[in-house]
XYZ file of C-alpha atoms in Angstrom:
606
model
C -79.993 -71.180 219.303
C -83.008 -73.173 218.949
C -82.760 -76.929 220.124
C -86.172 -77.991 219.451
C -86.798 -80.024 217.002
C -88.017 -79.263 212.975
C -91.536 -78.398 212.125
C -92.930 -81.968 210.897
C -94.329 -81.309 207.001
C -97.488 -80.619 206.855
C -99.578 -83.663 205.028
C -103.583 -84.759 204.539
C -104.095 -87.240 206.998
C -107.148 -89.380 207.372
C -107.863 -92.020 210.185
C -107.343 -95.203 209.428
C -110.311 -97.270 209.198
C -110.154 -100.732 211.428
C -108.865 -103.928 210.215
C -111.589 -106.756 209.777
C -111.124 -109.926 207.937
C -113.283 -113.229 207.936
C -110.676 -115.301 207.091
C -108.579 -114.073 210.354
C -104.816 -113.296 211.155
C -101.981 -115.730 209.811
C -98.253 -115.455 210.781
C -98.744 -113.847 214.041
C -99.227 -117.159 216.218
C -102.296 -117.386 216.597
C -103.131 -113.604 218.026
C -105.653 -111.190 216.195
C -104.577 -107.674 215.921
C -106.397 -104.403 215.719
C -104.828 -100.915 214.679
C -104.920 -99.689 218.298
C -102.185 -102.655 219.120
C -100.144 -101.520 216.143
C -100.351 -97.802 217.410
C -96.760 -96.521 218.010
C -95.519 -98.111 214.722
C -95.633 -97.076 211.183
C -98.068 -99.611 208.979
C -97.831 -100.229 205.920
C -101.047 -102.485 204.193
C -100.398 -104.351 201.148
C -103.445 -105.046 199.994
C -102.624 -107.856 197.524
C -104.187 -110.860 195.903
C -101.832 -113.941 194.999
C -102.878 -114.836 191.918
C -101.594 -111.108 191.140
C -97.904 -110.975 189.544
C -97.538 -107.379 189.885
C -98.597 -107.985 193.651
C -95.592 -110.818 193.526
C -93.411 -108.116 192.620
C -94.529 -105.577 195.404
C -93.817 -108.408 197.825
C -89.946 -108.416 196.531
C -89.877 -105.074 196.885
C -90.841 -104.327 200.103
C -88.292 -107.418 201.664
C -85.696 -104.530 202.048
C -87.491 -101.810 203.634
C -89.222 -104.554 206.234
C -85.919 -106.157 207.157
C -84.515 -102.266 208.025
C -87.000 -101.077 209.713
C -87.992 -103.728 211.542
C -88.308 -102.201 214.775
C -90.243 -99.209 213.809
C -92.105 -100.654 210.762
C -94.867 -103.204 210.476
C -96.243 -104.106 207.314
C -99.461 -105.806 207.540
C -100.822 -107.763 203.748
C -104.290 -107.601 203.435
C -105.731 -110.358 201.211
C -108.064 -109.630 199.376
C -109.270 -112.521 196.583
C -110.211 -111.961 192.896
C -110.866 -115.358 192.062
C -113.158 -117.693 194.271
C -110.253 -120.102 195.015
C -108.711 -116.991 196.430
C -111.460 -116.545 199.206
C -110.507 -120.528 200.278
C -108.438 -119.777 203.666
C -106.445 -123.135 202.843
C -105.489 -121.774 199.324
C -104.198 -118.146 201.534
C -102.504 -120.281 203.840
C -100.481 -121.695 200.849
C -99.687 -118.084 198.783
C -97.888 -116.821 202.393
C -95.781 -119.733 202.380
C -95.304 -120.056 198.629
C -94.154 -116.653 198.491
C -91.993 -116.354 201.923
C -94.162 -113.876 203.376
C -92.472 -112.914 206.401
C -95.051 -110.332 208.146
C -98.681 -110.746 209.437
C -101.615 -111.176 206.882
C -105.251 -110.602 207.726
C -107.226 -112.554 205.121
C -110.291 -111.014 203.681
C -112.256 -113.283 201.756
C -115.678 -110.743 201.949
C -113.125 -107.552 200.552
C -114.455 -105.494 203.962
C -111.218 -103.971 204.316
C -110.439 -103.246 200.681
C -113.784 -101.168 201.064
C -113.058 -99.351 203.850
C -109.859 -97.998 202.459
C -111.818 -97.536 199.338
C -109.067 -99.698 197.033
C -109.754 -100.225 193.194
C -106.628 -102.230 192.335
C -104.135 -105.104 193.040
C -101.681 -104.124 194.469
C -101.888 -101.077 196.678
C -100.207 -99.753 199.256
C -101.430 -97.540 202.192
C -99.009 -96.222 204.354
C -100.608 -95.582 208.234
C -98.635 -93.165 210.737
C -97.799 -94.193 214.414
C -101.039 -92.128 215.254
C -103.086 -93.902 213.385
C -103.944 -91.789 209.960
C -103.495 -92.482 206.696
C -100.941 -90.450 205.207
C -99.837 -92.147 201.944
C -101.982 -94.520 198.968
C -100.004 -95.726 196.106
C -101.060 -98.084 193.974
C -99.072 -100.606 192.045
C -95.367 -101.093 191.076
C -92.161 -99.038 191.644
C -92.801 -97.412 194.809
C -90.335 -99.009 197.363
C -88.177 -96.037 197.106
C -91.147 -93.286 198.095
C -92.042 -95.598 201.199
C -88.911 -96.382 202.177
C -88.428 -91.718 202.300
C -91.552 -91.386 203.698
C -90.897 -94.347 206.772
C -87.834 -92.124 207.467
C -89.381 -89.127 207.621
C -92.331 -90.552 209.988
C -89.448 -92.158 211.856
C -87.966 -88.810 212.508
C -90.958 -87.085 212.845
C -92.638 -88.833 215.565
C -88.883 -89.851 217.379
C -89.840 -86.172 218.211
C -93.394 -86.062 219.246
C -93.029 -89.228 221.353
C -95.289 -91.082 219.308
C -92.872 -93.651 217.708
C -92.432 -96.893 220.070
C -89.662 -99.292 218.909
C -89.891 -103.324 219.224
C -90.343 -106.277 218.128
C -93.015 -106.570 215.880
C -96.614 -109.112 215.713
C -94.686 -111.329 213.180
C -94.572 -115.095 214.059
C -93.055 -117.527 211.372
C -95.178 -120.723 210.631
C -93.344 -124.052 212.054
C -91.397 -125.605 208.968
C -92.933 -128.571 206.764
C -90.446 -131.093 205.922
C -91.597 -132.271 202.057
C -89.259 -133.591 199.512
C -90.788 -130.578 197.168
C -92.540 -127.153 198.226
C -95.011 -125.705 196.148
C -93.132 -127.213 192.776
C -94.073 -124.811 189.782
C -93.224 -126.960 186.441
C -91.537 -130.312 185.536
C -90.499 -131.668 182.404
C -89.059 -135.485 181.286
C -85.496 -135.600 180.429
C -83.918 -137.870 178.234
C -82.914 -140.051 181.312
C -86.423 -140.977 181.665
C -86.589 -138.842 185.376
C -88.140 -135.596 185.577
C -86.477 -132.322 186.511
C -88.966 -130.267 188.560
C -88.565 -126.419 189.672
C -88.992 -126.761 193.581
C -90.446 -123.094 193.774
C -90.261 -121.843 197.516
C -86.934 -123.548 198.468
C -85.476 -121.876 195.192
C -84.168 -125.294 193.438
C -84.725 -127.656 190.723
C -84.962 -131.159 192.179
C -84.686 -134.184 189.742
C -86.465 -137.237 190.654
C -86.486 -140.894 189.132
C -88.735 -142.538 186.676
C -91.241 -143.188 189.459
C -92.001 -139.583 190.217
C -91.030 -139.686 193.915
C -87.528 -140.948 194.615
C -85.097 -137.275 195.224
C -81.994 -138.212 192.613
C -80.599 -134.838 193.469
C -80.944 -131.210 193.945
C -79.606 -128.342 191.657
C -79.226 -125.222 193.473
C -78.041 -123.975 196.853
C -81.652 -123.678 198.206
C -80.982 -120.247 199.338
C -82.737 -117.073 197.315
C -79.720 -115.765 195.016
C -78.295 -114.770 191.644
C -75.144 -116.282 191.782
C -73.651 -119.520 189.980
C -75.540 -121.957 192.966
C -78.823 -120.097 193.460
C -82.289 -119.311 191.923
C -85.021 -117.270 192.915
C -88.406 -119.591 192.885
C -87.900 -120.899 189.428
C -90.726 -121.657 187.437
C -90.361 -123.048 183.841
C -88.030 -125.713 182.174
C -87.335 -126.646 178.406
C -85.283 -129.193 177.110
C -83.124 -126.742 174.543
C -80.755 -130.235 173.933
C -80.177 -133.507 175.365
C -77.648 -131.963 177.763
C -78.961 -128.437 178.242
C -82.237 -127.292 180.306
C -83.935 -123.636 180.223
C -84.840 -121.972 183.634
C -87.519 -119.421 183.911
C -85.878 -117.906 187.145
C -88.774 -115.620 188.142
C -87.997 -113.835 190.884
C -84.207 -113.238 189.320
C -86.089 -111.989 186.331
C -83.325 -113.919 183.988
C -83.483 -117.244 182.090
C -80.676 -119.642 183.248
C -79.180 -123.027 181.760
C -78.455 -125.640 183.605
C -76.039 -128.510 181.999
C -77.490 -131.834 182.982
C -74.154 -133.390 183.137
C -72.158 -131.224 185.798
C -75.119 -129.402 187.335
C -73.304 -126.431 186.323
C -75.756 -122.988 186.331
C -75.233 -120.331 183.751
C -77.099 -117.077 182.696
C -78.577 -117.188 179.364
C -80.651 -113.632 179.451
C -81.600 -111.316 181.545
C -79.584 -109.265 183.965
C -81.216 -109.601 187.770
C -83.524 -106.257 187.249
C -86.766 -106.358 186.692
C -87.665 -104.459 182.840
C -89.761 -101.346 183.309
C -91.418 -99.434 180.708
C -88.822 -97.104 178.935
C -85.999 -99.759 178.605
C -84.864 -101.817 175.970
C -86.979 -104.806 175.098
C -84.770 -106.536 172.767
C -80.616 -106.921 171.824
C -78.024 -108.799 173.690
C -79.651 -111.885 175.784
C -77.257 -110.625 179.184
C -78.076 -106.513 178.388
C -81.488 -106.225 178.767
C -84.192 -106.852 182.026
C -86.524 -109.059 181.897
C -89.637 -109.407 183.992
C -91.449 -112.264 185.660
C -90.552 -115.212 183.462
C -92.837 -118.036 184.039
C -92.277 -120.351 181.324
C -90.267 -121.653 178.460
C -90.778 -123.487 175.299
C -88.915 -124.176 172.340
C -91.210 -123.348 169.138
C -89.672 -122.128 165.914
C -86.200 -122.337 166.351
C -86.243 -119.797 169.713
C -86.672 -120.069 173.408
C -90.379 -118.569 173.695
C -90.604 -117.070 177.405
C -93.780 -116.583 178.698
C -93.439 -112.883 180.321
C -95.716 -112.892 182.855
C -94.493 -109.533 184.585
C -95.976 -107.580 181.652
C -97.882 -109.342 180.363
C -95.844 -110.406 177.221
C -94.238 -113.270 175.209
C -90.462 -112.730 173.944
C -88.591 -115.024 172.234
C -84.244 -116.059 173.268
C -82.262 -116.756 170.048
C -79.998 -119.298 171.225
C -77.809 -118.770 168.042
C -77.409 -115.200 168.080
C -77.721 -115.123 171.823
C -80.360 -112.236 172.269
C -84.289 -111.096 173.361
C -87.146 -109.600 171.919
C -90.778 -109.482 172.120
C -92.703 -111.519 170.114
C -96.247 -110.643 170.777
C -98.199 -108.674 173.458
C -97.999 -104.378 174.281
C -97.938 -104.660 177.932
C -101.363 -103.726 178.077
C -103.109 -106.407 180.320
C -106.618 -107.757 178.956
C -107.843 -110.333 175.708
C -107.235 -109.247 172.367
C -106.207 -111.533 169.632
C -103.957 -110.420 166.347
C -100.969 -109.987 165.350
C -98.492 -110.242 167.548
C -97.336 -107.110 168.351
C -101.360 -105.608 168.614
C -102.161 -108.549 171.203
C -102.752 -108.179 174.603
C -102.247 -110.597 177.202
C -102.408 -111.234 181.245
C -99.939 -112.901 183.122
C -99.408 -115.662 180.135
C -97.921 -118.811 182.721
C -97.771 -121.856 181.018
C -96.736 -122.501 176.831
C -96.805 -126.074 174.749
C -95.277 -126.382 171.438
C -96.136 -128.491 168.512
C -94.843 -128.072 164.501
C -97.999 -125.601 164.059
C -98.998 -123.726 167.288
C -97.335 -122.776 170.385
C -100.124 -122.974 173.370
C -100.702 -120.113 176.020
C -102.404 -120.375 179.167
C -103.256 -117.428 179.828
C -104.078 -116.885 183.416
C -105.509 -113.569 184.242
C -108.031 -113.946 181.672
C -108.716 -117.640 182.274
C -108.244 -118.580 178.829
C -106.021 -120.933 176.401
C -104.115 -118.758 174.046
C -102.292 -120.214 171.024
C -99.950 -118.185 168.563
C -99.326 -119.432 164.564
C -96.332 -119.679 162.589
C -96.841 -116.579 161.211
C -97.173 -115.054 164.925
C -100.398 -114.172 164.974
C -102.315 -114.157 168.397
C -105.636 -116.073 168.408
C -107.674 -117.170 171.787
C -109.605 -120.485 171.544
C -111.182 -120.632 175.133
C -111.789 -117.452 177.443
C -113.663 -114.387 177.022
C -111.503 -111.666 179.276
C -110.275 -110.691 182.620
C -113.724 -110.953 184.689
C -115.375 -114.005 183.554
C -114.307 -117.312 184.718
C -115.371 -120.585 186.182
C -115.395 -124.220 185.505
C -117.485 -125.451 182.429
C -117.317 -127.469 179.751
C -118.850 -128.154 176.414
C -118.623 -125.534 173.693
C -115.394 -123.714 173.407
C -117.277 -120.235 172.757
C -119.090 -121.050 176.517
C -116.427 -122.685 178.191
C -114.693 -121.928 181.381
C -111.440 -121.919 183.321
C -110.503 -120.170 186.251
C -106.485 -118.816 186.313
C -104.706 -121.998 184.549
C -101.337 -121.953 185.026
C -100.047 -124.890 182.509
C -100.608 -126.567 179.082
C -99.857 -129.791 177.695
C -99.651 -130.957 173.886
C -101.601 -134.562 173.606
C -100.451 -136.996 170.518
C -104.131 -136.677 169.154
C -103.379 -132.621 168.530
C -105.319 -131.389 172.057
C -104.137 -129.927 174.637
C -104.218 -130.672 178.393
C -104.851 -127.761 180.765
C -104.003 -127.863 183.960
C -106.848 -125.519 185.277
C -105.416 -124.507 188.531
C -107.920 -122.059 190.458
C -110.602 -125.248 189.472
C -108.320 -127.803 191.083
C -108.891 -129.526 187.901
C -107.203 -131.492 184.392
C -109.463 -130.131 181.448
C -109.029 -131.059 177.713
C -109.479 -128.888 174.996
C -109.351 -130.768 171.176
C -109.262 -127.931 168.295
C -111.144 -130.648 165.592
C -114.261 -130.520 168.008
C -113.925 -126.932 169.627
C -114.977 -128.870 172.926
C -113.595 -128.592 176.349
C -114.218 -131.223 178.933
C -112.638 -132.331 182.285
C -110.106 -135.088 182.398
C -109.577 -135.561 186.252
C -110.808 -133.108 189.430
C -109.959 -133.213 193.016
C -106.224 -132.256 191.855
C -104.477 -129.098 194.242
C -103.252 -126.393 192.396
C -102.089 -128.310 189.629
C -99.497 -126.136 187.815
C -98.396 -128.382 184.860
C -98.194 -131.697 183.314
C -95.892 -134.342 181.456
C -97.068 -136.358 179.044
C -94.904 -140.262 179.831
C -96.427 -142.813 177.390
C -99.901 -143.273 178.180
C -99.696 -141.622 181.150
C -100.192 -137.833 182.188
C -98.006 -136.756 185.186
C -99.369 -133.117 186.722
C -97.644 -131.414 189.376
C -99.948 -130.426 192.065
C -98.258 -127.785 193.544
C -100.549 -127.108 196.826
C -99.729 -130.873 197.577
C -95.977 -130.858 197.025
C -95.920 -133.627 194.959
C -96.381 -135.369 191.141
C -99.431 -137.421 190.285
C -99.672 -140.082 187.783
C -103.154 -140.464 185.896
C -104.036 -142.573 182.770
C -105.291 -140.683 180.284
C -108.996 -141.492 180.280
C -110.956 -142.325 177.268
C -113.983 -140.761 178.487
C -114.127 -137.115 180.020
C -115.066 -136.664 183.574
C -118.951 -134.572 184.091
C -118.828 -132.097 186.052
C -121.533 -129.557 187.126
C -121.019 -126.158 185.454
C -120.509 -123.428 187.417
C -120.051 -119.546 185.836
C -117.919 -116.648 188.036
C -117.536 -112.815 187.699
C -115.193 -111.031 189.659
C -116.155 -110.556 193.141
C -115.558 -106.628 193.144
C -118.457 -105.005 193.316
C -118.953 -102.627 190.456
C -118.725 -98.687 190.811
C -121.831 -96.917 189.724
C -121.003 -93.851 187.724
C -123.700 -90.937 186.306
C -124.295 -91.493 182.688
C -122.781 -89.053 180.038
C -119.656 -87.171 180.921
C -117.134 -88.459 183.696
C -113.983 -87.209 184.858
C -111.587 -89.165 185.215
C -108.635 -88.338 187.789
C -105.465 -90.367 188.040
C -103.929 -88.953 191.393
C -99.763 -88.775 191.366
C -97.975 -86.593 193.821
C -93.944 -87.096 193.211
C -92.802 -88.400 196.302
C -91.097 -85.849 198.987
C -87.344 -84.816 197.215
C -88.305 -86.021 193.971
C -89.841 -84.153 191.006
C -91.536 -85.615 187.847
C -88.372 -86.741 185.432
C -89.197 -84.477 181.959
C -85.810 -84.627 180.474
C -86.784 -86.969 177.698
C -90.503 -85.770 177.029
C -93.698 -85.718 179.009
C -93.175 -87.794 182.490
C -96.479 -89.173 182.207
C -99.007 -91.684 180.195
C -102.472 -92.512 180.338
C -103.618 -95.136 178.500
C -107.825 -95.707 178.350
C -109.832 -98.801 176.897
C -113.261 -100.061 177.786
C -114.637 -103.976 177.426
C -117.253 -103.702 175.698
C -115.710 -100.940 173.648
C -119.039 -99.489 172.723
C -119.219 -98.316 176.457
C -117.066 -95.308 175.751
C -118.727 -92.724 173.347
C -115.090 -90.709 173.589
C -111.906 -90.818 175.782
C -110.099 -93.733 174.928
C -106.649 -94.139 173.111
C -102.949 -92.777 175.055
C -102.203 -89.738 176.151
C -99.856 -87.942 178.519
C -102.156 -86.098 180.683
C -103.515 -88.140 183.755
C -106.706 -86.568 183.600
C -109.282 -87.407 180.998
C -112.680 -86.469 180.175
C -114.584 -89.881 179.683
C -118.110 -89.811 177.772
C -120.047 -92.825 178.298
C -122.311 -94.534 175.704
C -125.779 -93.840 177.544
C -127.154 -97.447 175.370
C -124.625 -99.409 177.289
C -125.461 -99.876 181.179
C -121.978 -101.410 182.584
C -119.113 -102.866 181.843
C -115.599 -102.392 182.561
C -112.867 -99.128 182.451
C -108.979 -100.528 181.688
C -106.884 -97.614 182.593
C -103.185 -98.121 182.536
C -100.799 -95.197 184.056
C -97.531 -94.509 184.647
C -95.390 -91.650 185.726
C -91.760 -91.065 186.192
C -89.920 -88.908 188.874
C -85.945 -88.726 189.689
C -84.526 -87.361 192.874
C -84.488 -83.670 193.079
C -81.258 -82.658 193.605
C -79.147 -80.096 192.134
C -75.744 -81.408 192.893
C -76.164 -85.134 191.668
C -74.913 -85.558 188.103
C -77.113 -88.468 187.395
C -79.460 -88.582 189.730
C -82.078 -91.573 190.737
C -85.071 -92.225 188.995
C -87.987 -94.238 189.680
C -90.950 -95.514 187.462
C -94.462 -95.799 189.050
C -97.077 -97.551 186.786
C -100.063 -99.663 187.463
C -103.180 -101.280 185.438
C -106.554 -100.977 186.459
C -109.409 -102.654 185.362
C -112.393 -101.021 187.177
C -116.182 -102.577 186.753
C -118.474 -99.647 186.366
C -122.354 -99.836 186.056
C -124.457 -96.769 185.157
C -126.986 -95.579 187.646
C -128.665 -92.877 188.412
C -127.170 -90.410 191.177
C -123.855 -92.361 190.002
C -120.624 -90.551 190.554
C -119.487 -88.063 187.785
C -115.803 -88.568 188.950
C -113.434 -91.398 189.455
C -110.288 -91.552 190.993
C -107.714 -93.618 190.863
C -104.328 -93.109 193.058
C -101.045 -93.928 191.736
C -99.580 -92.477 194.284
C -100.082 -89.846 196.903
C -103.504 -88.650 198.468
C -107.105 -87.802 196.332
C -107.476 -84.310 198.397
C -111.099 -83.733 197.263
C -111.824 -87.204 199.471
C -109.735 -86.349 202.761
């Protein structure tokens, strides 16, 4: 009999390049940490940007695995910023508590780290062994389940070897702030004359008196739930009638009522899991997922739900009590049409009037608006790369990430530009934009009272009251591109190489067609000569237009694998998608092949 222990699988392994962040180490008490501290323990780095929903939802998923293996496990988010606001420490500070991130971050305003490891997309995941190598990249959504194998495998693996050391881990939670709101998302004036207000981290609505400050109550247990006392950091509120609000419950993935009278919380749609591609988009309002839902307007007759998860809007028929998309494919960038043709990204805020129900669009830094007809048109923004804080001509105008829109009596809109910190105006009869107020934090949305505009500035836990000024306020112009640095590429032909290895005791899930989808766009669209348009193979032969120098690659995959196991009847599956939008400039000596990891290792790069 042999008592020693299995062979460990044999896997590519890389060492792990060092940790390095300007911004420093938060939640850890004040210590800095380098990977030879954290040897003995599996790491996992999230590398993850806040304005980022699908990073939001990585963050969810990983609450499980970190809370089991908490003595083996340390996962370690990297920060690193899209947006300038992002690269503020302050405004970092804020996402870990917004979000209840309960492990260390190293913040990494200059992207050093995100180098290193040689990441293209928001989010990834790199999984670290308790040696010190890389053994496992995945990038985006849906891959709890693979880490949470692979941790018990490395677990196991080095148990034997002697390598695993068990503890307590670097984590060190933040002292409590006592506020009457935390990070408040939306607000809204109720009949009453007080204002209901989603109180986003402690998972509540919170409904204040006329003045904006005194608490009249709290809806909501506080705690992070689905049940009939709990939310999970709602966002968005609509009046649907004098008695009955509309919750975007985000994190639940559902929209809830609340009756005004009793405080009573229902379910109106959704079902507590988050929608993934494959599954029904429309039916029953209680049968079918929902993702992300960050606001709610009435417009037409329906709830309109801004989807932020992917990237949609749907509409709730309150009559006939069900869902289904009104506009948007998923696909994350600008394009305007009808409403099924249109893309989005991460649309967070919506304003109705008789004709035009307002989208702030946040990932592409623009104000959206969709007709009667429900056709998609954009009236400020220009895509997912280009933002900043300018006004004057619509067609030149900037925002950076707004997050809420107001309808004004005079038919403009108020937006409350949150990455700028600012209250901007745009009027439709003029095609201007100009700036209403600045020096605002995070505002998030705003509520028109009389003459008055009340905005919710979430990064200062509280409602501010401003008059409506007459005259706009100047500000100096200032333009932003993403702060990625672009990848040069050889002209002509490139390969390009989306890298998914099912995970270990899972194979790719073909029992209803191809497992796989690639989907390949380019902005401008006269930078690809030929590969563009869906497919099912994840590699692609990409011919570049030799005229056009740079610009950027939008590659959207996703792959689908079940557990492999002859005996289960039905047995798990597991979706792994992710967008990537990936600069690219043409240069000569440029790489002729680009790779992007869903999930596994590139083995021509270890």
């Amino acid at each position: 009999m042999n008592d020693s222990a299995p062979a460990a699988p044999r896997r590519a392994r890389v060492r792990a390049p060092e940790l390095i962040g300007k911004g420093g180490w938060l939640n850890t008490g004040g210590k800095e940490y380098t990977l030879a501290d954290l040897r003995g323990r599996i790491v996992v780095l999230d590398f993850w940007t806040f304005c980022c929903i699908n990073c939001l939802h990585v963050l969810d998923e990983l609450r499980e695995l970190e809370e089991k293996h908490r003595d083996t496990l340390v996962i370690i988010g990297v920060h690193s910023p899209k947006f300038v606001h992002e690269a503020e420490h302050a405004a970092v500070v804020d996402a870990v508590e917004r979000y209840g991130v309960e492990h260390p971050v190293l913040d990494d305003p200059e992207l050093a780290t995100w180098k290193q490891y040689a990441v293209r997309a928001w989010p990834t995941l790199v999984v670290i062994d308790p040696e010190g190598y890389v053994v496992a990249q995945h990038a985006g959504e849906g891959h709890a389940h693979a880490i949470a194998a692979l941790v018990a495998e490395l677990e196991a693996e080095h148990e034997a070897k002697g390598t695993l050391h068990r503890g307590e881990g670097p984590y060190v939670a933040p002292e409590p702030v006592a506020t009457d709101l935390r990070f408040p998302g939306k607000a809204i004036l109720l009949p009453s004359g007080n204002f209901l207000v989603s109180d986003t981290t402690r998972h509540q609505l919170v409904e204040l008196a006329a003045d904006g400050e005194s608490v009249v109550r709290r809806i909501g247990s506080g705690e992070r739930g689905f049940g009939p006392d709990s939310f999970n950091e709602p966002q968005g509120l609509a009046l649907l009638d004098e008695r009955t609000v509309v919750v975007a419950d985000t994190v639940n993935h559902a929209l809830r009522a609340v009756d005004l009278a009793s405080g009573t919380i229902s379910t109106l749609a959704g079902t507590g899991r988050q929608w993934w591609q494959a599954t029904a988009n429309s039916g029953p309002s209680l049968e079918v997922d929902l993702s992300s839902p960050w606001d709610v307007a009435v417009f037409g007759g329906k709830v309109w739900i801004a989807m932020a998860g992917v990237h949609q809007l749907w509409t709730y028929d309150p009559a006939a009590r069900t869902v289904e998309v009104a506009a948007g494919t998923t696909n994350e960038g600008l394009v305007d049409g009808p409403g099924p043709e249109a893309w989005f990204a991460q649309p967070s805020g919506l304003a109705a009037t008789e004709e035009r129900l307002w989208v702030a669009d946040a990932e592409t830094s623009s104000l959206r608006y969709v007709d009667p007809d429900g056709g998609v048109h954009t009236a400020v923004g220009t895509g997912l790369f280009d933002f900043g804080h300018r006004d004057g001509d619509a067609g030149q105008a900037l925002f950076q990430h707004p997050l809420g829109v107001t309808a004004l009596p005079d038919g403009s809109v108020a937006v409350c530009d949150t990455y700028n910190h600012a209250l901007r105006r745009f009027d439709p009869a003029t095609g201007q934009v100009t700036t209403l107020a600045t020096d605002l934090r995070e505002p998030s949305d705003a509520v028109l009272v009389g003459e008055d505009i009340v905005v919710v500035e979430s990064a200062r836990h509280r409602l501010t009251r401003l008059r409506l000024p007459e005259e706009a306020v100047r500000v100096e112009s200032v333009a932003h591109r993403t702060r990625r640095a672009a990848t040069e590429v050889a002209g002509g032909t490139l390969a390009l190489d989306v890298i998914f290895q099912a995970p270990a005791g899972q194979k790719l899930d073909t029992r209803y067609g191809p497992s796989t989808r690639l989907l390949v766009s380019a902005t401008p669209p006269e930078l690809l000569v030929s590969g563009d348009g869906a497919g099912t193979d994840l590699a692609r032969e990409l011919v570049l237009n030799p005229e056009v120098t740079e610009g950027v690659l939008h590659v959207s995959a996703m792959a689908a694998s079940c557990d492999d196991a002859a005996e289960e009847e039905y047995p798990a599956c597991h979706v792994h998608q992710q967008d990537w939008g990936v600069p690219v400039r043409v240069a000569e000596g440029g790489a002729d092949r680009l790779p992007l990891v869903l999930a596994g290792m590139d083995e021509q790069q270890v």
